[in-house]
Short mmCIF file of C-alpha atoms and ligand atoms in Angstrom, two decimals:
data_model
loop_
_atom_site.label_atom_id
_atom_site.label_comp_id
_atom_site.label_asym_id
_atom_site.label_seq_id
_atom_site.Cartn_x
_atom_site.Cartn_y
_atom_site.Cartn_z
CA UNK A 21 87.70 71.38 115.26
CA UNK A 22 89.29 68.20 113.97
CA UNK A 23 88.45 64.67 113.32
CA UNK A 24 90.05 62.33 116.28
CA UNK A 25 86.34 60.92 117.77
CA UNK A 26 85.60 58.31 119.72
CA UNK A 27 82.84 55.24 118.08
CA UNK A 28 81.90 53.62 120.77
CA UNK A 29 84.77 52.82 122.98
CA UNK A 30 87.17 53.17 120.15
CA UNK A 31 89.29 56.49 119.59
CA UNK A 32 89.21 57.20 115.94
CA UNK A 33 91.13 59.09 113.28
CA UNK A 34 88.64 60.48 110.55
CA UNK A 35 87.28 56.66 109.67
CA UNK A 36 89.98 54.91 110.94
CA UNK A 37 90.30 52.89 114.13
CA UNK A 38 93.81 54.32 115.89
CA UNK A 39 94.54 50.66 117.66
CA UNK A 40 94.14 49.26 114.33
CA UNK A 41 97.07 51.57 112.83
CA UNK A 42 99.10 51.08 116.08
CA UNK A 43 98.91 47.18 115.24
CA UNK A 44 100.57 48.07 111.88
CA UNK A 45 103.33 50.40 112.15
CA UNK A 46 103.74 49.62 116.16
CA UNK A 47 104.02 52.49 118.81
CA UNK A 48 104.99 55.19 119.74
CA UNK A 49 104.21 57.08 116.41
CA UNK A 50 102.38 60.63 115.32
CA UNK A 51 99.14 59.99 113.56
CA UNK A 52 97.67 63.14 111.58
CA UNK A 53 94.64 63.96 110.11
CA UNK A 54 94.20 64.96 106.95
CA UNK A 55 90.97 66.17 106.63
CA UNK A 56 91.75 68.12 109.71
CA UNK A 57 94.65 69.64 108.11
CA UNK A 58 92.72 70.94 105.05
CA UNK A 59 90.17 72.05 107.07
CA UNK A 60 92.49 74.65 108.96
CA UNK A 61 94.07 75.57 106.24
CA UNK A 62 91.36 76.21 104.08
CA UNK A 63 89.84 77.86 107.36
CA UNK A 64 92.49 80.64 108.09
CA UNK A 65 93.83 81.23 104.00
CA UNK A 66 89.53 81.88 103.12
CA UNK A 67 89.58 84.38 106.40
CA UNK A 68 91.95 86.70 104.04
CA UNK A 69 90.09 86.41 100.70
CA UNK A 70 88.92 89.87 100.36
CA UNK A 71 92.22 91.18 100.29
CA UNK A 72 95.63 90.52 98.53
CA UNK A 73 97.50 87.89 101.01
CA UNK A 74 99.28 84.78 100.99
CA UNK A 75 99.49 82.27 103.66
CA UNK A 76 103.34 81.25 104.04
CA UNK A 77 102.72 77.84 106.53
CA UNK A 78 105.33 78.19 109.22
CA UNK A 79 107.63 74.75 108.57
CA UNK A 80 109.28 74.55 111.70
CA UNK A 81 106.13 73.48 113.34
CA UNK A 82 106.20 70.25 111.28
CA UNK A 83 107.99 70.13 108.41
CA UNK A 84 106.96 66.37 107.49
CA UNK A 85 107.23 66.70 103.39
CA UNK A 86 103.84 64.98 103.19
CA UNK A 87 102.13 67.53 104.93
CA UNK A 88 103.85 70.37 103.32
CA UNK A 89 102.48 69.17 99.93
CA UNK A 90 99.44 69.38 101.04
CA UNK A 91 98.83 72.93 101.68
CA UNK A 92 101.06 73.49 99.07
CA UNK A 93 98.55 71.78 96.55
CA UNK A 94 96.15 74.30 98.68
CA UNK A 95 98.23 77.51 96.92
CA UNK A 96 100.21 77.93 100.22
CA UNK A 97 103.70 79.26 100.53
CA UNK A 98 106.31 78.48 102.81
CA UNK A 99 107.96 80.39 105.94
CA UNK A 100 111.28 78.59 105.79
CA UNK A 101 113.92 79.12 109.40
CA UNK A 102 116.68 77.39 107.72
CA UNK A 103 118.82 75.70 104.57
CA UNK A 104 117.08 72.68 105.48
CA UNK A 105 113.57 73.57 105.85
CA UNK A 106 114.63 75.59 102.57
CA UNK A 107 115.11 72.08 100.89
CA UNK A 108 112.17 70.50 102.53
CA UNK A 109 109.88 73.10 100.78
CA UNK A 110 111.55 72.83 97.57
CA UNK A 111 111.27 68.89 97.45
CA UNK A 112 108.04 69.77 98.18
CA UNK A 113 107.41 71.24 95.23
CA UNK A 114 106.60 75.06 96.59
CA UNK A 115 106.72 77.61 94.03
CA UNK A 116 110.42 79.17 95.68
CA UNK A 117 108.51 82.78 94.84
CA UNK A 118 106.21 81.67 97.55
CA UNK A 119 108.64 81.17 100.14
CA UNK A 120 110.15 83.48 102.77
CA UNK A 121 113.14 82.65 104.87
CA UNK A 122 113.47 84.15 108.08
CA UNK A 123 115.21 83.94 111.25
CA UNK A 124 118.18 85.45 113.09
CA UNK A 125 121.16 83.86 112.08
CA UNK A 126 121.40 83.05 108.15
CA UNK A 127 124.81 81.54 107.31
CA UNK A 128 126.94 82.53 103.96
CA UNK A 129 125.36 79.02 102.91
CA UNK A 130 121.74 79.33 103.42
CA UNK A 131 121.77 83.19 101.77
CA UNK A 132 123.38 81.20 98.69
CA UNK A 133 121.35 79.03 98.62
CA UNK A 134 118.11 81.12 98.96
CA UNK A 135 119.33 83.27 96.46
CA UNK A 136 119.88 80.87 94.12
CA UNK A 137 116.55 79.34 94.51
CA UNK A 138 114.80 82.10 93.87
CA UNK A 139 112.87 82.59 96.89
CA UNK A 140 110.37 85.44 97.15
CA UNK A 141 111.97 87.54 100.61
CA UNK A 142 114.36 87.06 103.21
CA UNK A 143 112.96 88.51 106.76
CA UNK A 144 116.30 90.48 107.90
CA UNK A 145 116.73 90.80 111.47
CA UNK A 146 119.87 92.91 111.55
CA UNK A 147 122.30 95.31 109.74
CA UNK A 148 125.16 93.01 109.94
CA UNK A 149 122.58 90.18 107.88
CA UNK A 150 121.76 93.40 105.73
CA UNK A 151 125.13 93.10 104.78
CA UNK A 152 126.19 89.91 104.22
CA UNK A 153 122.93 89.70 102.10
CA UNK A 154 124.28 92.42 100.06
CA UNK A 155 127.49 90.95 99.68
CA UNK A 156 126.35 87.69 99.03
CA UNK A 157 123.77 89.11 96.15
CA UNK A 158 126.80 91.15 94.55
CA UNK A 159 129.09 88.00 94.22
CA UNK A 160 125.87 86.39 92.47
CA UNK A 161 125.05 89.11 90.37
CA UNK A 162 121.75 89.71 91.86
CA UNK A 163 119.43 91.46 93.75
CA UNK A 164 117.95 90.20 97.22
CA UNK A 165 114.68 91.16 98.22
CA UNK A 166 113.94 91.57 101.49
CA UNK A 167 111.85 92.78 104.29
CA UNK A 168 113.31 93.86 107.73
CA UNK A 169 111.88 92.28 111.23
CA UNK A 170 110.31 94.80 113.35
CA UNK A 171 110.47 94.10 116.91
CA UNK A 172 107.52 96.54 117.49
CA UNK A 173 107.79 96.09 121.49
CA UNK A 174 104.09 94.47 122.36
CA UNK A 175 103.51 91.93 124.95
CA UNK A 176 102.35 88.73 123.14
CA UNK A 177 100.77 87.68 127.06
CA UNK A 178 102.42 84.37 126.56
CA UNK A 179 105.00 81.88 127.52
CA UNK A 180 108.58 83.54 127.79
CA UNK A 181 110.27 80.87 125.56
CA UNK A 182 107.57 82.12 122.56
CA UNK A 183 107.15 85.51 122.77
CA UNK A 184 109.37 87.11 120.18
CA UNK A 185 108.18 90.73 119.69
CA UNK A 186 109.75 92.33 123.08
CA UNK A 187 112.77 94.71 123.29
CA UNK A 188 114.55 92.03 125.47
CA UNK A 189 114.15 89.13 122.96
CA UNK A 190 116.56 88.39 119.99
CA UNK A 191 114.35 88.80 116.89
CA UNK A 192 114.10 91.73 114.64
CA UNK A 193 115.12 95.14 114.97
CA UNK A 194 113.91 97.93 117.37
CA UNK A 195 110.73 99.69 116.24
CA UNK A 196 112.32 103.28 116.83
CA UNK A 197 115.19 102.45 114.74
CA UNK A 198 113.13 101.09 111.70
CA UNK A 199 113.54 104.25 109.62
CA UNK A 200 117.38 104.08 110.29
CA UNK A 201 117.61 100.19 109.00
CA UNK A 202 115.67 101.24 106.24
CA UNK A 203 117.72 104.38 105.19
CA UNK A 204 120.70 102.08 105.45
CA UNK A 205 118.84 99.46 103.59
CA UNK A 206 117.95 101.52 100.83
CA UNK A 207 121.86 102.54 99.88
CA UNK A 208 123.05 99.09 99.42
CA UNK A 209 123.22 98.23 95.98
CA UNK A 210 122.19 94.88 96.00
CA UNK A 211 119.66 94.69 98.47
CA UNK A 212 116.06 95.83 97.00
CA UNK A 213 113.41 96.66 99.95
CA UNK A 214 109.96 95.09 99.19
CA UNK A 215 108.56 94.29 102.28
CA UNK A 216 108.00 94.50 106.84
CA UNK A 217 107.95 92.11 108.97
CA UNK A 218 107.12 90.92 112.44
CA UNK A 219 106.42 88.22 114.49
CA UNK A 220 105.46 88.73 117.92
CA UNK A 221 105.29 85.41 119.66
CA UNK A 222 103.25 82.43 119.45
CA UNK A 223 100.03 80.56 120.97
CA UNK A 224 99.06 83.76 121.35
CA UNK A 225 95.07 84.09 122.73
CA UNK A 226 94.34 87.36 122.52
CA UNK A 227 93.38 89.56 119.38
CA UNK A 228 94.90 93.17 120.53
CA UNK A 229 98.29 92.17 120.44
CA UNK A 230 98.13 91.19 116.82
CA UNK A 231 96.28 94.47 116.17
CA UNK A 232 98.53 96.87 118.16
CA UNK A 233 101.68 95.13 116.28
CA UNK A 234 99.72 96.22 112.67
CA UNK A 235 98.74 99.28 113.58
CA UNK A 236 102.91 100.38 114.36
CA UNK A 237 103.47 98.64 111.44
CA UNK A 238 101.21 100.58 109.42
CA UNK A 239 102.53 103.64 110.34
CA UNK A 240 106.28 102.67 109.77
CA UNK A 241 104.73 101.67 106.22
CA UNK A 242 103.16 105.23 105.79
CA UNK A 243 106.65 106.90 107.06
CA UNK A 244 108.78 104.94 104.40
CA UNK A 245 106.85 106.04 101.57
CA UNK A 246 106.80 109.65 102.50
CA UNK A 247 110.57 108.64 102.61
CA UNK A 248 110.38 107.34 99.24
CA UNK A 249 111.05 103.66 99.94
CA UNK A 250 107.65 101.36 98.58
CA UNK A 251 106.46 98.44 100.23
CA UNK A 252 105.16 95.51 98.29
CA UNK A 253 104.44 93.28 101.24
CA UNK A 254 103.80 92.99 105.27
CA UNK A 255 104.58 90.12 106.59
CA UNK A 256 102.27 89.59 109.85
CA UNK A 257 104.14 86.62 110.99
CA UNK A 258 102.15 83.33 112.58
CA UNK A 259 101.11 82.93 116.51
CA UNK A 260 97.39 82.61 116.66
CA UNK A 261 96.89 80.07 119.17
CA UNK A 262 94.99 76.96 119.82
CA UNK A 263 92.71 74.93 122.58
CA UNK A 264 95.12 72.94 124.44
CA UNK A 265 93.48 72.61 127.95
CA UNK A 266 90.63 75.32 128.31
CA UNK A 267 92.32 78.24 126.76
CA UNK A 268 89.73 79.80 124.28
CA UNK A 269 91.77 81.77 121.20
CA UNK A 270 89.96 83.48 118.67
CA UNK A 271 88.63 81.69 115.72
CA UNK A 272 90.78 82.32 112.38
CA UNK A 273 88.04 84.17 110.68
CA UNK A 274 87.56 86.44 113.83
CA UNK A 275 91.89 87.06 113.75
CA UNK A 276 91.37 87.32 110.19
CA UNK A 277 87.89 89.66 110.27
CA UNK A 278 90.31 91.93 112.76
CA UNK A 279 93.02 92.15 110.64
CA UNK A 280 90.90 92.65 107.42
CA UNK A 281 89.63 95.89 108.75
CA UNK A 282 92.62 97.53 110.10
CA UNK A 283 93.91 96.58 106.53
CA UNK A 284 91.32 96.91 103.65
CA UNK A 285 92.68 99.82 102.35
CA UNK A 286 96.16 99.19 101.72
CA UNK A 287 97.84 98.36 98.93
CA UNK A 288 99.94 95.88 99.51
CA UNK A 289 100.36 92.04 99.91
CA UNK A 290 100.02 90.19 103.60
CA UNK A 291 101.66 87.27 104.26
CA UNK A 292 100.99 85.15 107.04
CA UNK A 293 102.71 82.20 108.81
CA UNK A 294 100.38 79.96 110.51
CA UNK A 295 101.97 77.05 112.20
CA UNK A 296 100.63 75.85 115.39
CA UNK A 297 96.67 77.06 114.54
CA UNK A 298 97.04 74.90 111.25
CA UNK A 299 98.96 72.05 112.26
CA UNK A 300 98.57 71.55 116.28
CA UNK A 301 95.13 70.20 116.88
CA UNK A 302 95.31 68.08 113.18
CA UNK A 303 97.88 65.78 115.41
CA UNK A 304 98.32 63.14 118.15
CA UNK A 305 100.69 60.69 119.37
CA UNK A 306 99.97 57.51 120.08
CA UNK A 307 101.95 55.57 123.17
CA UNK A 308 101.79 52.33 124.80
CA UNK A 309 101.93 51.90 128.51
CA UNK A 310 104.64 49.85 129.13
CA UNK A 311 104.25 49.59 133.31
CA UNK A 312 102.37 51.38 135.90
CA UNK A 313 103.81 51.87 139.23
CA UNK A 314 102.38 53.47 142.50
CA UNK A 315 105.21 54.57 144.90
CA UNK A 316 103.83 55.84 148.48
CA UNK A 317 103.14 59.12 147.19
CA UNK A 318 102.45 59.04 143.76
CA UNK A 319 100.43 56.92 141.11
CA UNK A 320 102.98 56.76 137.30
CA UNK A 321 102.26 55.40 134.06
CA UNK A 322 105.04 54.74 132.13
CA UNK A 323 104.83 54.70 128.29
CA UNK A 324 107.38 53.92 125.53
CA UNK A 325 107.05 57.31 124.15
CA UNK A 326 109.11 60.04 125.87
CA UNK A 327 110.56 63.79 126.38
CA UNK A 328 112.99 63.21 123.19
CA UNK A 329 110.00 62.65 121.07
CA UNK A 330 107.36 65.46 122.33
CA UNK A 331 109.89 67.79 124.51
CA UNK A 332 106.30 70.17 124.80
CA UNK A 333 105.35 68.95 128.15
CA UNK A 334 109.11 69.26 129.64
CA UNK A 335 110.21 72.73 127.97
CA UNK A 336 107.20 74.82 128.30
CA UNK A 337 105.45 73.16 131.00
CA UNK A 338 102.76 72.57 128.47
CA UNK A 339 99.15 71.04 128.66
CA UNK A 340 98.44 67.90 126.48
CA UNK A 341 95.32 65.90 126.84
CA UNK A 342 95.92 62.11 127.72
CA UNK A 343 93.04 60.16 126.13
CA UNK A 344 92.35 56.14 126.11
CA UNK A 345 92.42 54.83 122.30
CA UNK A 346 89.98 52.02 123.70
CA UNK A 347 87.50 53.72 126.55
CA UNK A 348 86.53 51.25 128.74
CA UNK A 349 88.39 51.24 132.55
CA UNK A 350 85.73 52.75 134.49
CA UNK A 351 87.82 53.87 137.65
CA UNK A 352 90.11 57.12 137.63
CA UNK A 353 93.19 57.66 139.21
CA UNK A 354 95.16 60.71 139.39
CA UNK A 355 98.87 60.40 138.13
CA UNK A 356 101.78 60.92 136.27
CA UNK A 357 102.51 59.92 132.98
CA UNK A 358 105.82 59.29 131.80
CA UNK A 359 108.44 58.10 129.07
CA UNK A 360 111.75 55.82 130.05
CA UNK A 361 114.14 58.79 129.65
CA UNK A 362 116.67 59.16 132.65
CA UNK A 363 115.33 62.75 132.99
CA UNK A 364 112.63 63.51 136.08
CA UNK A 365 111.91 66.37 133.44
CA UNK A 366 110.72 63.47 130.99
CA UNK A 367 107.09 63.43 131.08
CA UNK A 368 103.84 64.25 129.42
CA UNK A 369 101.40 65.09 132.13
CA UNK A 370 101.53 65.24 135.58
CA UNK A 371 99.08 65.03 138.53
CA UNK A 372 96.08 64.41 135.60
CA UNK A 373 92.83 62.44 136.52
CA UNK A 374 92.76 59.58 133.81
CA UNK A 375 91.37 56.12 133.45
CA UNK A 376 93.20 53.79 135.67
CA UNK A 377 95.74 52.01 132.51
CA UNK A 378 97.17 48.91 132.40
CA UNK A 379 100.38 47.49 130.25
CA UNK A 380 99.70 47.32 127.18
CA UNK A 381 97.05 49.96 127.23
CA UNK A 382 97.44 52.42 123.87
CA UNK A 383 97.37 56.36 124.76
CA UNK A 384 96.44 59.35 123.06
CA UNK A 385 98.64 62.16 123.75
CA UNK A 386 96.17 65.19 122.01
CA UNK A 387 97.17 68.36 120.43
CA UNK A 388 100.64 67.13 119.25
CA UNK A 389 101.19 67.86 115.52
CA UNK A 390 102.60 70.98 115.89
CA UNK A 391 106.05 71.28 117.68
CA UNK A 392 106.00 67.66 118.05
CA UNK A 393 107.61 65.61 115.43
CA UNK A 394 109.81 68.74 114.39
CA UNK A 395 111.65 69.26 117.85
CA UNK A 396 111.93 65.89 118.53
CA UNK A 397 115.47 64.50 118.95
CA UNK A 398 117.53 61.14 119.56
CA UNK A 399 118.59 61.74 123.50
CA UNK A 400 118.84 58.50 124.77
CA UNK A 401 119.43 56.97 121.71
CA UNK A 402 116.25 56.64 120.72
CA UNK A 403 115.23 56.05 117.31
CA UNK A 404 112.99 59.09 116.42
CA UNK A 405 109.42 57.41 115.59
CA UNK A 406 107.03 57.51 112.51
CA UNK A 407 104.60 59.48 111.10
CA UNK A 408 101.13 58.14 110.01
CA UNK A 409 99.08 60.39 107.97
CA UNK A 410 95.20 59.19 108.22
CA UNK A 411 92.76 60.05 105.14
CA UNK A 412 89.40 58.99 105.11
CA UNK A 413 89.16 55.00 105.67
CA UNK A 414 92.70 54.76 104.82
CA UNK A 415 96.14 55.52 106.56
CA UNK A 416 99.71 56.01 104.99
CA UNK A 417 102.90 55.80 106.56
CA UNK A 418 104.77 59.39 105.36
CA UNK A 419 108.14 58.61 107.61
CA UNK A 420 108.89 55.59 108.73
CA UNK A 421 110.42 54.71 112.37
CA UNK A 422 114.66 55.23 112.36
CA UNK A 423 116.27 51.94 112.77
CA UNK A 424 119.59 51.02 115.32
CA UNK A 425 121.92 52.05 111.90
CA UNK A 426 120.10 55.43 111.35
CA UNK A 427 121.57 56.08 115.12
CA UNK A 428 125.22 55.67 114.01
CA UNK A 429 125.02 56.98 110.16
CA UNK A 430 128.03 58.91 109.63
CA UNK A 431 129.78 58.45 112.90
CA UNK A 432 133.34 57.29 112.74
CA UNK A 433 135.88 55.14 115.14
CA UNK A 434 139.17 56.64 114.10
CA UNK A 435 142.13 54.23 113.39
CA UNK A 436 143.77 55.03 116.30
CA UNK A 437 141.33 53.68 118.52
CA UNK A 438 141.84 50.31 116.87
C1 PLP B 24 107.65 80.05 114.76
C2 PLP B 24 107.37 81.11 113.78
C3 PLP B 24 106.13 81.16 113.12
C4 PLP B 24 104.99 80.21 113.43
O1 PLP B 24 104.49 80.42 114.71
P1 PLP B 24 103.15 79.68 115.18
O2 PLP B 24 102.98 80.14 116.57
O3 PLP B 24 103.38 78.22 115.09
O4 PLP B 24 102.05 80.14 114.29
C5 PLP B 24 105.94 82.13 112.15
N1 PLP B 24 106.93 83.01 111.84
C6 PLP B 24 108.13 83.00 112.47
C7 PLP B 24 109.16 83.99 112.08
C8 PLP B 24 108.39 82.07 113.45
O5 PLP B 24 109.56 82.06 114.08
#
């Protein structure tokens, strides 16, 4: 559910007309809603409320500061992948004992600087990052608290590039050698155990997998206290997915109603880390089309947004909906739509049935605010675009458009070179 509707002709975000914010801040540009945003938020974090939990928003599926204040004026937490994100959700003002960092390859710099900010876990996905944790804690004269990454071997059923929770991906460590990790875990000195973890994948559309992966966990949980060891909290990780094209997920209160009652009786803390399910439907971007062309074979639309600022469509072969902003070209065409980038792999959809544009026309690329903004890049030298966050009858820029200069900051001619 969010709020991008049509009045009329007109494609609208909440109660504001999207051509009238493209005449403003100029295109392309990512246009959020924030009603929508609450609304998912407040939709998966009141799933939970019977039991102990806190929702960690995953930042790496946009990590616009804006938006991270929002559900962090909600009570949210923060599942932070990196140093950076690690500053984003501190200028965000997240309470740091609401944040967890994980991912597999923490650097001497980002442990420091976790540990220094207090942060509430680190998600350890091997012994050798066991270690340097340790080491890094004694030099501070601290303890680190962390959880360790279960891979726990399930099939997410989803795109290869997302599922995570496999023996042949990278993350975590291997169910059957939990107990080991653990052990190990336990006799370093400055390493103090409070939590699990896993993640199995993302835009996942299926309840079971989620299910299976707490069930091992649960059991791993049982085994380390007969062991001695106590866990404070399980970390469930994000992936739930979302409606795309036709695909039809479960509903957060269902995920949450499933997880609820393999888990009423425990005793410790969940965390979650939503990012796609909160974020992805709450955003669009909005393109121009700059030409259209029709070669023998093939009908294109060509648009001044491109691969470098939504890579979705090229990486994962993924679905986005192509919407007018103004309805009103009766005859359909099927074609391709895509950006200038000297890449064949540069567009947005392909082969689609949509209204028959002309230059100048303004496009709604749907279902873009999660992985959009956040893995978009400069390839081609393109200045990455803005953000536009709409609220009610009002919109507010929250990042403006790079200029030419933001394209060379902090590149240097040496002398020699004249
Ligand atoms: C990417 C990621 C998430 C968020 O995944 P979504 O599919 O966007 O919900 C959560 N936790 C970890 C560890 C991740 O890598």
């Amino acid at each position: 559910m969010h709020y991008f509707h049509y009045k009329e002709e007109d494609l609208y975000c909440e109660e504001v007309p999207i051509a009238t914010i493209a005449d403003r801040v100029g295109t392309p540009f990512y246009l959020y809603s924030h009603r929508t945003l609450v609304r998912h938020f407040k939709a998966f974090d009141s799933g939970f409320e019977e039991i102990r939990h806190l929702v960690c928003y995953s930042v790496k599926a946009n990590s616009n500061v804006a938006l991270l204040r929002i559900f962090v004026n909600l009570g949210a937490g923060l599942d932070v992948v990196s140093g950076g994100e690690l500053f984003r959700a501190l200028k965000s003002g997240v309470d740091p004992k609401k944040v967890v960092f994980s991912g597999v390859g923490k650097t001497e710099q980002e442990i420091e600087y976790a540990l220094n900010s207090g942060i509430l876990m680190f998600n350890v996905e091997s012994s050798q990052e066991l270690v340097r944790i340790d080491e890094m804690a004694k030099r501070l004269d601290m303890r680190a608290p962390v959880a360790i990454r279960i891979n726990p071997d399930i099939d997410p059923k989803t795109h290869p590039y997302v599922a995570t929770g496999l023996m042949e991906n990278k993350f975590g460590i291997d169910f059957k050698l939990a107990m080991k990790e653990y052990t190990f875990a336990k006799g370093l000195p400055h390493i103090e155990i409070i939590g699990v973890d896993c993640h199995i994948g993302s835009q996942l559309i299926e309840l079971q997998p989620f299910v299976e992966a707490l069930r091992r966990v649960k059991e791993l949980i049982h085994d380390l206290g007969q062991r001695g060891i106590e866990i404070q909290y399980l970390d469930l990780g994000g992936g739930l997915g979302i409606t795309y094209k036709d695909e039809i997920p479960p509903h957060p209160t269902e995920y949450a109603k499933a997880i609820v009652e393999e888990a009423s009786d425990l005793d410790y803390t969940l965390i979650f880390e939503p990012g796609r399910v909160i974020v992805g439907n709450a955003g669009i971007l909005v393109t121009r089309v700059l030409y259209t062309k029709e070669t023998g074979e093939k009908n294109f639309v060509i648009i001044d947004a491109a691969m470098n600022d939504l890579i979705r469509p090229s990486y994962y072969g993924s679905f986005q909906g192509i919407l007018p902003v103004t309805k009103g070209e009766e005859e359909k065409i099927i074609a391709d739509v895509v950006g200038p980038i000297c890449e064949s792999g540069d567009f947005m959809a392909r082969n689609r049935r949509m209204p028959k544009f002309k230059p100048g026309d303004l496009v709604a690329v749907m279902s873009a605010g999660a992985y959009g903004f956040s893995m978009s890049s400069n390839y081609n030298s393109r200045p990455r675009i803005c953000e536009v966050l709409a609220r009610g009858d009002r919109f507010h820029l929250i990042r403006e458009r790079e200029s030419y200069d933001d394209l060379v900051r902090g590149e240097k001619i040496p002398d020699f070179l004249g």
